[in-house]
PDB file of N, CA and C in Angstrom:
ATOM      1  N   MET F   1      -7.799 -28.827  11.784  1.00 56.00           N
ATOM      2  CA  MET F   1      -6.881 -28.726  12.861  1.00 56.00           C
ATOM      3  C   MET F   1      -7.182 -27.599  13.404  1.00 56.00           C
ATOM      4  N   THR F   2      -6.614 -27.461  14.819  1.00 62.00           N
ATOM      5  CA  THR F   2      -6.893 -26.741  15.925  1.00 62.00           C
ATOM      6  C   THR F   2      -5.748 -25.517  15.557  1.00 62.00           C
ATOM      7  N   ASP F   3      -5.872 -24.712  15.903  1.00 60.00           N
ATOM      8  CA  ASP F   3      -4.473 -23.112  16.388  1.00 60.00           C
ATOM      9  C   ASP F   3      -3.400 -24.150  16.594  1.00 60.00           C
ATOM     10  N   MET F   4      -3.317 -24.891  17.918  1.00 59.00           N
ATOM     11  CA  MET F   4      -2.647 -25.780  18.493  1.00 59.00           C
ATOM     12  C   MET F   4      -1.749 -26.559  17.072  1.00 59.00           C
ATOM     13  N   GLU F   5      -2.542 -26.800  17.032  1.00 62.00           N
ATOM     14  CA  GLU F   5      -1.916 -28.317  15.870  1.00 62.00           C
ATOM     15  C   GLU F   5      -0.913 -27.333  14.909  1.00 62.00           C
ATOM     16  N   HIS F   6      -1.407 -25.917  14.168  1.00 62.00           N
ATOM     17  CA  HIS F   6      -1.126 -25.514  13.426  1.00 62.00           C
ATOM     18  C   HIS F   6       0.372 -25.124  13.834  1.00 62.00           C
ATOM     19  N   ALA F   7       0.327 -24.155  15.303  1.00 59.00           N
ATOM     20  CA  ALA F   7       1.610 -23.918  15.846  1.00 59.00           C
ATOM     21  C   ALA F   7       2.463 -24.424  15.248  1.00 59.00           C
ATOM     22  N   VAL F   8       3.536 -23.625  14.824  1.00 69.00           N
ATOM     23  CA  VAL F   8       5.264 -24.222  14.759  1.00 69.00           C
ATOM     24  C   VAL F   8       5.850 -24.131  15.639  1.00 69.00           C
ATOM     25  N   ASP F   9       6.304 -23.052  16.371  1.00 75.00           N
ATOM     26  CA  ASP F   9       7.130 -22.927  17.257  1.00 75.00           C
ATOM     27  C   ASP F   9       6.630 -22.917  18.879  1.00 75.00           C
ATOM     28  N   ARG F  10       7.630 -22.914  19.691  1.00 77.00           N
ATOM     29  CA  ARG F  10       7.050 -23.568  21.171  1.00 77.00           C
ATOM     30  C   ARG F  10       6.826 -22.112  21.495  1.00 77.00           C
ATOM     31  N   GLY F  11       7.136 -21.069  21.053  1.00 83.00           N
ATOM     32  CA  GLY F  11       6.636 -19.638  21.656  1.00 83.00           C
ATOM     33  C   GLY F  11       5.093 -19.552  20.774  1.00 83.00           C
ATOM     34  N   GLU F  12       4.954 -19.803  19.918  1.00 87.00           N
ATOM     35  CA  GLU F  12       3.699 -19.821  19.210  1.00 87.00           C
ATOM     36  C   GLU F  12       2.722 -20.511  19.971  1.00 87.00           C
ATOM     37  N   LYS F  13       3.276 -21.562  20.190  1.00 86.00           N
ATOM     38  CA  LYS F  13       2.113 -22.583  20.927  1.00 86.00           C
ATOM     39  C   LYS F  13       2.065 -22.445  22.551  1.00 86.00           C
ATOM     40  N   LYS F  14       2.932 -21.819  23.325  1.00 85.00           N
ATOM     41  CA  LYS F  14       2.674 -21.055  24.343  1.00 85.00           C
ATOM     42  C   LYS F  14       1.925 -20.210  24.409  1.00 85.00           C
ATOM     43  N   LYS F  15       2.058 -19.245  23.763  1.00 88.00           N
ATOM     44  CA  LYS F  15       1.237 -17.646  23.309  1.00 88.00           C
ATOM     45  C   LYS F  15      -0.283 -18.300  23.177  1.00 88.00           C
ATOM     46  N   LEU F  16      -0.634 -19.661  22.114  1.00 89.00           N
ATOM     47  CA  LEU F  16      -1.811 -19.872  22.048  1.00 89.00           C
ATOM     48  C   LEU F  16      -2.612 -20.974  23.476  1.00 89.00           C
ATOM     49  N   ARG F  17      -1.682 -21.283  24.337  1.00 85.00           N
ATOM     50  CA  ARG F  17      -1.783 -21.881  25.415  1.00 85.00           C
ATOM     51  C   ARG F  17      -2.535 -20.760  26.342  1.00 85.00           C
ATOM     52  N   ARG F  18      -1.914 -19.632  26.365  1.00 84.00           N
ATOM     53  CA  ARG F  18      -2.021 -18.635  27.312  1.00 84.00           C
ATOM     54  C   ARG F  18      -3.533 -18.221  26.792  1.00 84.00           C
ATOM     55  N   GLU F  19      -3.836 -17.904  25.968  1.00 89.00           N
ATOM     56  CA  GLU F  19      -4.812 -17.334  25.268  1.00 89.00           C
ATOM     57  C   GLU F  19      -6.164 -17.959  25.295  1.00 89.00           C
ATOM     58  N   TYR F  20      -5.636 -19.424  25.199  1.00 88.00           N
ATOM     59  CA  TYR F  20      -6.990 -20.353  25.322  1.00 88.00           C
ATOM     60  C   TYR F  20      -6.523 -21.452  26.350  1.00 88.00           C
ATOM     61  N   PRO F  21      -6.637 -20.826  27.436  1.00 85.00           N
ATOM     62  CA  PRO F  21      -6.066 -21.817  28.891  1.00 85.00           C
ATOM     63  C   PRO F  21      -7.038 -22.966  29.032  1.00 85.00           C
ATOM     64  N   SER F  22      -6.467 -24.253  29.334  1.00 82.00           N
ATOM     65  CA  SER F  22      -7.158 -25.411  30.061  1.00 82.00           C
ATOM     66  C   SER F  22      -7.834 -24.864  31.663  1.00 82.00           C
ATOM     67  N   GLY F  23      -8.871 -25.373  31.883  1.00 85.00           N
ATOM     68  CA  GLY F  23      -8.849 -25.366  33.495  1.00 85.00           C
ATOM     69  C   GLY F  23      -7.749 -25.002  34.414  1.00 85.00           C
ATOM     70  N   TRP F  24      -6.717 -25.996  34.642  1.00 83.00           N
ATOM     71  CA  TRP F  24      -5.500 -26.046  35.430  1.00 83.00           C
ATOM     72  C   TRP F  24      -4.822 -24.604  35.178  1.00 83.00           C
ATOM     73  N   LEU F  25      -4.544 -24.392  33.876  1.00 82.00           N
ATOM     74  CA  LEU F  25      -3.677 -23.220  33.654  1.00 82.00           C
ATOM     75  C   LEU F  25      -4.473 -22.144  33.869  1.00 82.00           C
ATOM     76  N   TYR F  26      -5.654 -21.632  33.729  1.00 83.00           N
ATOM     77  CA  TYR F  26      -6.398 -20.728  34.448  1.00 83.00           C
ATOM     78  C   TYR F  26      -6.286 -20.439  35.686  1.00 83.00           C
ATOM     79  N   LEU F  27      -6.600 -21.709  36.428  1.00 82.00           N
ATOM     80  CA  LEU F  27      -5.827 -21.507  37.867  1.00 82.00           C
ATOM     81  C   LEU F  27      -4.553 -21.175  38.291  1.00 82.00           C
ATOM     82  N   THR F  28      -3.499 -22.176  37.565  1.00 84.00           N
ATOM     83  CA  THR F  28      -2.756 -22.078  38.348  1.00 84.00           C
ATOM     84  C   THR F  28      -1.905 -20.991  37.865  1.00 84.00           C
ATOM     85  N   GLN F  29      -2.183 -20.097  36.854  1.00 82.00           N
ATOM     86  CA  GLN F  29      -1.479 -18.952  35.876  1.00 82.00           C
ATOM     87  C   GLN F  29      -1.175 -17.958  36.788  1.00 82.00           C
ATOM     88  N   HIS F  30      -1.833 -17.883  37.940  1.00 82.00           N
ATOM     89  CA  HIS F  30      -1.644 -17.212  39.167  1.00 82.00           C
ATOM     90  C   HIS F  30      -0.482 -17.402  40.108  1.00 82.00           C
ATOM     91  N   ASP F  31       0.346 -16.658  40.595  1.00 86.00           N
ATOM     92  CA  ASP F  31       1.403 -16.832  41.534  1.00 86.00           C
ATOM     93  C   ASP F  31       1.036 -17.583  42.436  1.00 86.00           C
ATOM     94  N   ALA F  32       0.160 -17.628  43.421  1.00 94.00           N
ATOM     95  CA  ALA F  32      -0.378 -17.461  44.827  1.00 94.00           C
ATOM     96  C   ALA F  32      -1.132 -18.626  44.739  1.00 94.00           C
ATOM     97  N   ILE F  33      -1.968 -19.101  43.864  1.00 94.00           N
ATOM     98  CA  ILE F  33      -3.039 -20.115  44.048  1.00 94.00           C
ATOM     99  C   ILE F  33      -2.367 -21.499  44.181  1.00 94.00           C
ATOM    100  N   PRO F  34      -1.467 -21.851  43.894  1.00 94.00           N
ATOM    101  CA  PRO F  34      -1.080 -22.825  44.381  1.00 94.00           C
ATOM    102  C   PRO F  34      -0.834 -22.985  45.534  1.00 94.00           C
ATOM    103  N   ILE F  35      -0.444 -22.107  46.527  1.00 95.00           N
ATOM    104  CA  ILE F  35      -0.261 -21.838  48.149  1.00 95.00           C
ATOM    105  C   ILE F  35      -1.790 -22.069  48.082  1.00 95.00           C
ATOM    106  N   LEU F  36      -2.496 -21.231  47.669  1.00 96.00           N
ATOM    107  CA  LEU F  36      -4.071 -21.112  48.582  1.00 96.00           C
ATOM    108  C   LEU F  36      -4.238 -22.549  48.556  1.00 96.00           C
ATOM    109  N   VAL F  37      -4.674 -23.130  47.231  1.00 95.00           N
ATOM    110  CA  VAL F  37      -5.083 -24.508  47.252  1.00 95.00           C
ATOM    111  C   VAL F  37      -4.396 -25.310  47.900  1.00 95.00           C
ATOM    112  N   ASP F  38      -3.042 -25.164  48.354  1.00 94.00           N
ATOM    113  CA  ASP F  38      -2.388 -25.860  49.408  1.00 94.00           C
ATOM    114  C   ASP F  38      -2.823 -26.255  50.689  1.00 94.00           C
ATOM    115  N   ALA F  39      -3.302 -25.102  51.186  1.00 96.00           N
ATOM    116  CA  ALA F  39      -3.998 -23.962  52.378  1.00 96.00           C
ATOM    117  C   ALA F  39      -5.182 -25.007  52.388  1.00 96.00           C
ATOM    118  N   LEU F  40      -6.216 -24.604  51.788  1.00 96.00           N
ATOM    119  CA  LEU F  40      -7.430 -25.218  51.298  1.00 96.00           C
ATOM    120  C   LEU F  40      -6.972 -26.720  51.697  1.00 96.00           C
ATOM    121  N   LEU F  41      -6.452 -27.661  51.126  1.00 94.00           N
ATOM    122  CA  LEU F  41      -6.760 -29.023  51.271  1.00 94.00           C
ATOM    123  C   LEU F  41      -6.148 -29.098  52.152  1.00 94.00           C
ATOM    124  N   ASP F  42      -5.394 -28.390  53.274  1.00 93.00           N
ATOM    125  CA  ASP F  42      -5.323 -28.734  54.804  1.00 93.00           C
ATOM    126  C   ASP F  42      -6.603 -28.252  55.764  1.00 93.00           C
ATOM    127  N   LEU F  43      -7.238 -27.822  55.398  1.00 93.00           N
ATOM    128  CA  LEU F  43      -8.486 -27.010  56.402  1.00 93.00           C
ATOM    129  C   LEU F  43      -9.353 -28.773  56.375  1.00 93.00           C
ATOM    130  N   PRO F  44      -9.941 -28.816  57.657  1.00 86.00           N
ATOM    131  CA  PRO F  44     -11.223 -29.870  58.042  1.00 86.00           C
ATOM    132  C   PRO F  44     -12.404 -29.292  57.324  1.00 86.00           C
ATOM    133  N   PRO F  45     -12.824 -30.623  57.337  1.00 80.00           N
ATOM    134  CA  PRO F  45     -14.420 -30.093  56.364  1.00 80.00           C
ATOM    135  C   PRO F  45     -15.399 -29.192  57.187  1.00 80.00           C
ATOM    136  N   ASN F  46     -15.795 -28.467  56.381  1.00 83.00           N
ATOM    137  CA  ASN F  46     -17.230 -27.579  57.074  1.00 83.00           C
ATOM    138  C   ASN F  46     -16.027 -26.116  57.909  1.00 83.00           C
ATOM    139  N   PHE F  47     -14.999 -26.239  58.038  1.00 91.00           N
ATOM    140  CA  PHE F  47     -14.370 -25.448  58.612  1.00 91.00           C
ATOM    141  C   PHE F  47     -14.923 -24.144  57.998  1.00 91.00           C
ATOM    142  N   GLU F  48     -15.229 -22.965  58.960  1.00 96.00           N
ATOM    143  CA  GLU F  48     -15.172 -21.234  58.262  1.00 96.00           C
ATOM    144  C   GLU F  48     -14.238 -20.641  58.464  1.00 96.00           C
ATOM    145  N   PHE F  49     -13.844 -19.805  57.605  1.00 98.00           N
ATOM    146  CA  PHE F  49     -12.781 -18.597  57.708  1.00 98.00           C
ATOM    147  C   PHE F  49     -12.881 -17.439  56.976  1.00 98.00           C
ATOM    148  N   ASN F  50     -12.209 -16.489  57.708  1.00 98.00           N
ATOM    149  CA  ASN F  50     -12.526 -14.820  56.719  1.00 98.00           C
ATOM    150  C   ASN F  50     -11.074 -15.171  55.836  1.00 98.00           C
ATOM    151  N   LYS F  51     -11.011 -13.766  55.260  1.00 98.00           N
ATOM    152  CA  LYS F  51      -9.915 -13.479  54.540  1.00 98.00           C
ATOM    153  C   LYS F  51      -8.464 -13.493  55.164  1.00 98.00           C
ATOM    154  N   THR F  52      -8.249 -12.914  56.277  1.00 97.00           N
ATOM    155  CA  THR F  52      -7.393 -12.841  57.268  1.00 97.00           C
ATOM    156  C   THR F  52      -7.149 -14.366  57.271  1.00 97.00           C
ATOM    157  N   GLU F  53      -7.832 -15.064  58.228  1.00 97.00           N
ATOM    158  CA  GLU F  53      -7.764 -16.460  58.624  1.00 97.00           C
ATOM    159  C   GLU F  53      -6.987 -16.916  57.319  1.00 97.00           C
ATOM    160  N   LEU F  54      -7.475 -17.177  56.625  1.00 98.00           N
ATOM    161  CA  LEU F  54      -7.293 -17.949  55.501  1.00 98.00           C
ATOM    162  C   LEU F  54      -5.869 -17.689  54.898  1.00 98.00           C
ATOM    163  N   ALA F  55      -5.227 -16.041  55.202  1.00 97.00           N
ATOM    164  CA  ALA F  55      -3.986 -15.646  54.570  1.00 97.00           C
ATOM    165  C   ALA F  55      -2.892 -16.331  55.823  1.00 97.00           C
ATOM    166  N   GLU F  56      -3.576 -16.532  57.411  1.00 97.00           N
ATOM    167  CA  GLU F  56      -2.762 -16.814  58.210  1.00 97.00           C
ATOM    168  C   GLU F  56      -2.339 -18.003  57.875  1.00 97.00           C
ATOM    169  N   HIS F  57      -3.266 -18.965  57.649  1.00 97.00           N
ATOM    170  CA  HIS F  57      -2.895 -20.305  56.827  1.00 97.00           C
ATOM    171  C   HIS F  57      -1.977 -20.591  56.330  1.00 97.00           C
ATOM    172  N   ALA F  58      -2.377 -19.826  55.269  1.00 97.00           N
ATOM    173  CA  ALA F  58      -1.587 -20.196  53.954  1.00 97.00           C
ATOM    174  C   ALA F  58      -0.120 -19.508  53.819  1.00 97.00           C
ATOM    175  N   GLY F  59      -0.012 -18.370  54.896  1.00 97.00           N
ATOM    176  CA  GLY F  59       1.303 -17.708  54.998  1.00 97.00           C
ATOM    177  C   GLY F  59       1.439 -16.741  53.973  1.00 97.00           C
ATOM    178  N   VAL F  60       0.467 -16.187  53.610  1.00 97.00           N
ATOM    179  CA  VAL F  60       0.561 -14.959  52.373  1.00 97.00           C
ATOM    180  C   VAL F  60      -0.499 -13.824  52.992  1.00 97.00           C
ATOM    181  N   THR F  61      -0.289 -12.679  52.660  1.00 97.00           N
ATOM    182  CA  THR F  61      -1.303 -11.573  53.077  1.00 97.00           C
ATOM    183  C   THR F  61      -2.389 -11.500  52.832  1.00 97.00           C
ATOM    184  N   ARG F  62      -3.146 -10.758  53.736  1.00 97.00           N
ATOM    185  CA  ARG F  62      -4.538 -10.774  53.418  1.00 97.00           C
ATOM    186  C   ARG F  62      -4.719 -10.120  52.234  1.00 97.00           C
ATOM    187  N   GLN F  63      -3.871  -8.985  51.934  1.00 97.00           N
ATOM    188  CA  GLN F  63      -3.992  -8.628  50.201  1.00 97.00           C
ATOM    189  C   GLN F  63      -4.277  -9.846  48.956  1.00 97.00           C
ATOM    190  N   THR F  64      -3.270 -10.617  49.568  1.00 97.00           N
ATOM    191  CA  THR F  64      -3.119 -11.690  48.374  1.00 97.00           C
ATOM    192  C   THR F  64      -4.541 -12.314  48.069  1.00 97.00           C
ATOM    193  N   VAL F  65      -4.854 -13.055  49.319  1.00 98.00           N
ATOM    194  CA  VAL F  65      -6.373 -13.441  49.550  1.00 98.00           C
ATOM    195  C   VAL F  65      -7.308 -13.005  48.673  1.00 98.00           C
ATOM    196  N   GLY F  66      -7.423 -11.640  49.295  1.00 97.00           N
ATOM    197  CA  GLY F  66      -8.507 -10.706  48.599  1.00 97.00           C
ATOM    198  C   GLY F  66      -8.383 -10.349  47.293  1.00 97.00           C
ATOM    199  N   SER F  67      -7.252 -10.693  47.049  1.00 97.00           N
ATOM    200  CA  SER F  67      -6.814 -10.559  45.072  1.00 97.00           C
ATOM    201  C   SER F  67      -7.669 -11.523  44.437  1.00 97.00           C
ATOM    202  N   TYR F  68      -7.357 -12.932  45.520  1.00 97.00           N
ATOM    203  CA  TYR F  68      -7.707 -14.063  44.497  1.00 97.00           C
ATOM    204  C   TYR F  68      -9.268 -14.953  45.032  1.00 97.00           C
ATOM    205  N   THR F  69      -9.655 -14.163  45.764  1.00 97.00           N
ATOM    206  CA  THR F  69     -11.021 -14.535  46.438  1.00 97.00           C
ATOM    207  C   THR F  69     -12.081 -14.622  45.435  1.00 97.00           C
ATOM    208  N   ASP F  70     -12.270 -13.805  44.402  1.00 97.00           N
ATOM    209  CA  ASP F  70     -13.402 -13.947  43.517  1.00 97.00           C
ATOM    210  C   ASP F  70     -13.027 -15.127  42.388  1.00 97.00           C
ATOM    211  N   LEU F  71     -11.597 -15.524  41.915  1.00 95.00           N
ATOM    212  CA  LEU F  71     -11.035 -16.788  41.511  1.00 95.00           C
ATOM    213  C   LEU F  71     -11.640 -18.325  42.079  1.00 95.00           C
ATOM    214  N   LEU F  72     -11.171 -17.997  43.514  1.00 96.00           N
ATOM    215  CA  LEU F  72     -11.433 -18.926  44.087  1.00 96.00           C
ATOM    216  C   LEU F  72     -12.936 -19.305  44.182  1.00 96.00           C
ATOM    217  N   LEU F  73     -13.744 -18.227  44.249  1.00 97.00           N
ATOM    218  CA  LEU F  73     -15.455 -18.500  43.889  1.00 97.00           C
ATOM    219  C   LEU F  73     -15.734 -19.085  42.481  1.00 97.00           C
ATOM    220  N   GLU F  74     -15.177 -18.598  41.648  1.00 95.00           N
ATOM    221  CA  GLU F  74     -15.456 -19.035  40.750  1.00 95.00           C
ATOM    222  C   GLU F  74     -15.292 -20.570  40.117  1.00 95.00           C
ATOM    223  N   VAL F  75     -14.028 -20.967  40.608  1.00 94.00           N
ATOM    224  CA  VAL F  75     -13.960 -22.249  40.106  1.00 94.00           C
ATOM    225  C   VAL F  75     -14.395 -23.069  41.296  1.00 94.00           C
ATOM    226  N   GLU F  76     -15.093 -22.907  42.048  1.00 95.00           N
ATOM    227  CA  GLU F  76     -15.996 -23.554  43.173  1.00 95.00           C
ATOM    228  C   GLU F  76     -14.636 -24.491  44.088  1.00 95.00           C
ATOM    229  N   LEU F  77     -13.799 -23.671  44.820  1.00 95.00           N
ATOM    230  CA  LEU F  77     -12.848 -24.016  45.503  1.00 95.00           C
ATOM    231  C   LEU F  77     -13.424 -23.563  46.973  1.00 95.00           C
ATOM    232  N   ILE F  78     -14.098 -22.364  46.972  1.00 97.00           N
ATOM    233  CA  ILE F  78     -14.493 -21.846  48.291  1.00 97.00           C
ATOM    234  C   ILE F  78     -15.901 -21.393  47.602  1.00 97.00           C
ATOM    235  N   GLU F  79     -16.609 -21.066  49.103  1.00 97.00           N
ATOM    236  CA  GLU F  79     -18.167 -20.910  48.868  1.00 97.00           C
ATOM    237  C   GLU F  79     -18.066 -19.892  49.860  1.00 97.00           C
ATOM    238  N   GLU F  80     -19.060 -18.977  49.679  1.00 97.00           N
ATOM    239  CA  GLU F  80     -19.233 -18.047  50.877  1.00 97.00           C
ATOM    240  C   GLU F  80     -20.549 -18.799  51.775  1.00 97.00           C
ATOM    241  N   VAL F  81     -20.404 -18.375  53.038  1.00 98.00           N
ATOM    242  CA  VAL F  81     -21.017 -18.833  54.025  1.00 98.00           C
ATOM    243  C   VAL F  81     -22.407 -17.930  54.167  1.00 98.00           C
ATOM    244  N   PRO F  82     -23.312 -18.000  53.952  1.00 97.00           N
ATOM    245  CA  PRO F  82     -24.613 -17.146  54.106  1.00 97.00           C
ATOM    246  C   PRO F  82     -24.702 -16.423  55.364  1.00 97.00           C
ATOM    247  N   ASN F  83     -24.902 -15.173  55.131  1.00 96.00           N
ATOM    248  CA  ASN F  83     -25.436 -14.363  56.308  1.00 96.00           C
ATOM    249  C   ASN F  83     -24.211 -14.229  57.451  1.00 96.00           C
ATOM    250  N   THR F  84     -23.119 -13.810  56.876  1.00 96.00           N
ATOM    251  CA  THR F  84     -21.705 -13.272  57.828  1.00 96.00           C
ATOM    252  C   THR F  84     -21.596 -12.467  57.556  1.00 96.00           C
ATOM    253  N   SER F  85     -21.071 -11.941  58.754  1.00 93.00           N
ATOM    254  CA  SER F  85     -20.416 -10.643  58.778  1.00 93.00           C
ATOM    255  C   SER F  85     -19.546  -9.851  59.467  1.00 93.00           C
ATOM    256  N   PRO F  86     -18.387  -9.947  59.102  1.00 91.00           N
ATOM    257  CA  PRO F  86     -17.643  -9.764  58.314  1.00 91.00           C
ATOM    258  C   PRO F  86     -17.576 -11.389  57.525  1.00 91.00           C
ATOM    259  N   ARG F  87     -17.867 -11.099  56.174  1.00 96.00           N
ATOM    260  CA  ARG F  87     -17.710 -12.209  55.102  1.00 96.00           C
ATOM    261  C   ARG F  87     -16.935 -13.341  55.704  1.00 96.00           C
ATOM    262  N   ARG F  88     -17.543 -14.859  55.818  1.00 98.00           N
ATOM    263  CA  ARG F  88     -16.848 -15.999  55.934  1.00 98.00           C
ATOM    264  C   ARG F  88     -16.933 -16.726  54.640  1.00 98.00           C
ATOM    265  N   TYR F  89     -15.955 -17.712  54.875  1.00 98.00           N
ATOM    266  CA  TYR F  89     -15.756 -18.620  53.345  1.00 98.00           C
ATOM    267  C   TYR F  89     -15.924 -20.079  54.024  1.00 98.00           C
ATOM    268  N   ARG F  90     -15.677 -21.336  52.985  1.00 97.00           N
ATOM    269  CA  ARG F  90     -15.663 -22.608  53.666  1.00 97.00           C
ATOM    270  C   ARG F  90     -14.779 -23.259  52.361  1.00 97.00           C
ATOM    271  N   VAL F  91     -14.328 -24.079  52.317  1.00 96.00           N
ATOM    272  CA  VAL F  91     -13.892 -25.101  51.214  1.00 96.00           C
ATOM    273  C   VAL F  91     -15.635 -25.478  50.510  1.00 96.00           C
ATOM    274  N   ALA F  92     -15.491 -25.572  49.290  1.00 95.00           N
ATOM    275  CA  ALA F  92     -16.540 -25.520  48.679  1.00 95.00           C
ATOM    276  C   ALA F  92     -17.137 -27.256  48.775  1.00 95.00           C
ATOM    277  N   ASP F  93     -17.962 -27.192  48.253  1.00 92.00           N
ATOM    278  CA  ASP F  93     -18.771 -28.616  48.125  1.00 92.00           C
ATOM    279  C   ASP F  93     -18.764 -29.034  47.159  1.00 92.00           C
ATOM    280  N   SER F  94     -18.079 -29.339  46.192  1.00 93.00           N
ATOM    281  CA  SER F  94     -17.611 -28.891  44.701  1.00 93.00           C
ATOM    282  C   SER F  94     -17.178 -30.465  44.006  1.00 93.00           C
ATOM    283  N   ASP F  95     -17.117 -30.532  42.801  1.00 94.00           N
ATOM    284  CA  ASP F  95     -16.753 -31.334  41.957  1.00 94.00           C
ATOM    285  C   ASP F  95     -15.196 -31.182  41.708  1.00 94.00           C
ATOM    286  N   VAL F  96     -14.868 -30.031  41.824  1.00 93.00           N
ATOM    287  CA  VAL F  96     -13.517 -29.388  41.201  1.00 93.00           C
ATOM    288  C   VAL F  96     -12.651 -29.638  43.299  1.00 93.00           C
ATOM    289  N   ILE F  97     -13.540 -29.551  43.954  1.00 93.00           N
ATOM    290  CA  ILE F  97     -12.548 -29.848  45.656  1.00 93.00           C
ATOM    291  C   ILE F  97     -12.424 -31.101  45.628  1.00 93.00           C
ATOM    292  N   ARG F  98     -13.567 -32.223  44.990  1.00 92.00           N
ATOM    293  CA  ARG F  98     -13.278 -33.697  45.454  1.00 92.00           C
ATOM    294  C   ARG F  98     -12.300 -33.906  44.600  1.00 92.00           C
ATOM    295  N   GLU F  99     -12.315 -33.913  43.448  1.00 92.00           N
ATOM    296  CA  GLU F  99     -11.035 -34.245  42.214  1.00 92.00           C
ATOM    297  C   GLU F  99      -9.926 -33.457  42.885  1.00 92.00           C
ATOM    298  N   LEU F 100      -9.761 -32.755  43.264  1.00 92.00           N
ATOM    299  CA  LEU F 100      -8.376 -32.015  43.874  1.00 92.00           C
ATOM    300  C   LEU F 100      -8.007 -32.724  44.818  1.00 92.00           C
ATOM    301  N   PHE F 101      -8.806 -32.888  46.237  1.00 91.00           N
ATOM    302  CA  PHE F 101      -8.539 -33.916  47.234  1.00 91.00           C
ATOM    303  C   PHE F 101      -8.257 -35.195  46.765  1.00 91.00           C
ATOM    304  N   GLU F 102      -8.740 -35.757  45.674  1.00 93.00           N
ATOM    305  CA  GLU F 102      -8.485 -37.063  45.093  1.00 93.00           C
ATOM    306  C   GLU F 102      -6.808 -37.204  44.601  1.00 93.00           C
ATOM    307  N   LEU F 103      -6.323 -35.851  43.218  1.00 93.00           N
ATOM    308  CA  LEU F 103      -5.494 -36.166  43.168  1.00 93.00           C
ATOM    309  C   LEU F 103      -4.397 -35.728  44.109  1.00 93.00           C
ATOM    310  N   ASN F 104      -4.771 -34.855  45.269  1.00 91.00           N
ATOM    311  CA  ASN F 104      -3.921 -34.670  46.147  1.00 91.00           C
ATOM    312  C   ASN F 104      -3.473 -35.917  46.972  1.00 91.00           C
ATOM    313  N   GLY F 105      -4.167 -36.666  47.221  1.00 90.00           N
ATOM    314  CA  GLY F 105      -4.286 -38.019  47.991  1.00 90.00           C
ATOM    315  C   GLY F 105      -3.496 -38.851  47.335  1.00 90.00           C
ATOM    316  N   ALA F 106      -3.505 -39.351  45.902  1.00 92.00           N
ATOM    317  CA  ALA F 106      -2.704 -40.073  44.867  1.00 92.00           C
ATOM    318  C   ALA F 106      -1.608 -39.383  44.450  1.00 92.00           C
ATOM    319  N   LEU F 107      -1.147 -38.073  44.536  1.00 91.00           N
ATOM    320  CA  LEU F 107       0.146 -37.861  44.753  1.00 91.00           C
ATOM    321  C   LEU F 107       1.167 -38.254  45.960  1.00 91.00           C
ATOM    322  N   ASN F 108       0.067 -37.967  47.105  1.00 89.00           N
ATOM    323  CA  ASN F 108       1.096 -38.169  48.415  1.00 89.00           C
ATOM    324  C   ASN F 108       1.054 -39.565  48.750  1.00 89.00           C
ATOM    325  N   ASN F 109       0.734 -40.463  47.932  1.00 91.00           N
ATOM    326  CA  ASN F 109       0.739 -41.985  48.099  1.00 91.00           C
ATOM    327  C   ASN F 109       1.667 -42.370  47.030  1.00 91.00           C
ATOM    328  N   VAL F 110       2.427 -42.066  46.058  1.00 90.00           N
ATOM    329  CA  VAL F 110       3.200 -42.309  44.864  1.00 90.00           C
ATOM    330  C   VAL F 110       4.517 -42.827  45.726  1.00 90.00           C
ATOM    331  N   GLY F 111       4.289 -44.108  45.569  1.00 77.00           N
ATOM    332  CA  GLY F 111       5.697 -44.724  46.224  1.00 77.00           C
ATOM    333  C   GLY F 111       5.549 -45.492  47.283  1.00 77.00           C
ATOM    334  N   ASP F 112       4.206 -45.514  47.941  1.00 75.00           N
ATOM    335  CA  ASP F 112       3.844 -45.891  49.140  1.00 75.00           C
ATOM    336  C   ASP F 112       3.610 -47.339  49.081  1.00 75.00           C
ATOM    337  N   GLU F 113       3.289 -47.445  47.523  1.00 64.00           N
ATOM    338  CA  GLU F 113       2.352 -48.970  47.079  1.00 64.00           C
ATOM    339  C   GLU F 113       3.938 -50.087  46.982  1.00 64.00           C
TER     340      GLU F 113
END
């Protein structure tokens, strides 16, 4: 049995979830990430941006984007555009992004059928 199965109370289970998060919890445990992901899902393919431009598009501060850039890169939501100065980014061409677009589309279509 796993630690989660042995956990008796809700507080203990919640603590274990935070210690051993799923990929989803790892990503969304940060307050600004849902807003940033929503903004990324709204960008056209291959659109390049810098931290300031993403911040303006998402409605957050540049510092917020700066705080989460490494995480967005790590989970393959964005990728660096090579040979740019100042550094530019774009929505990554990754399985994670493709799945997020699919999930977002499915959620947007709930009730339309």
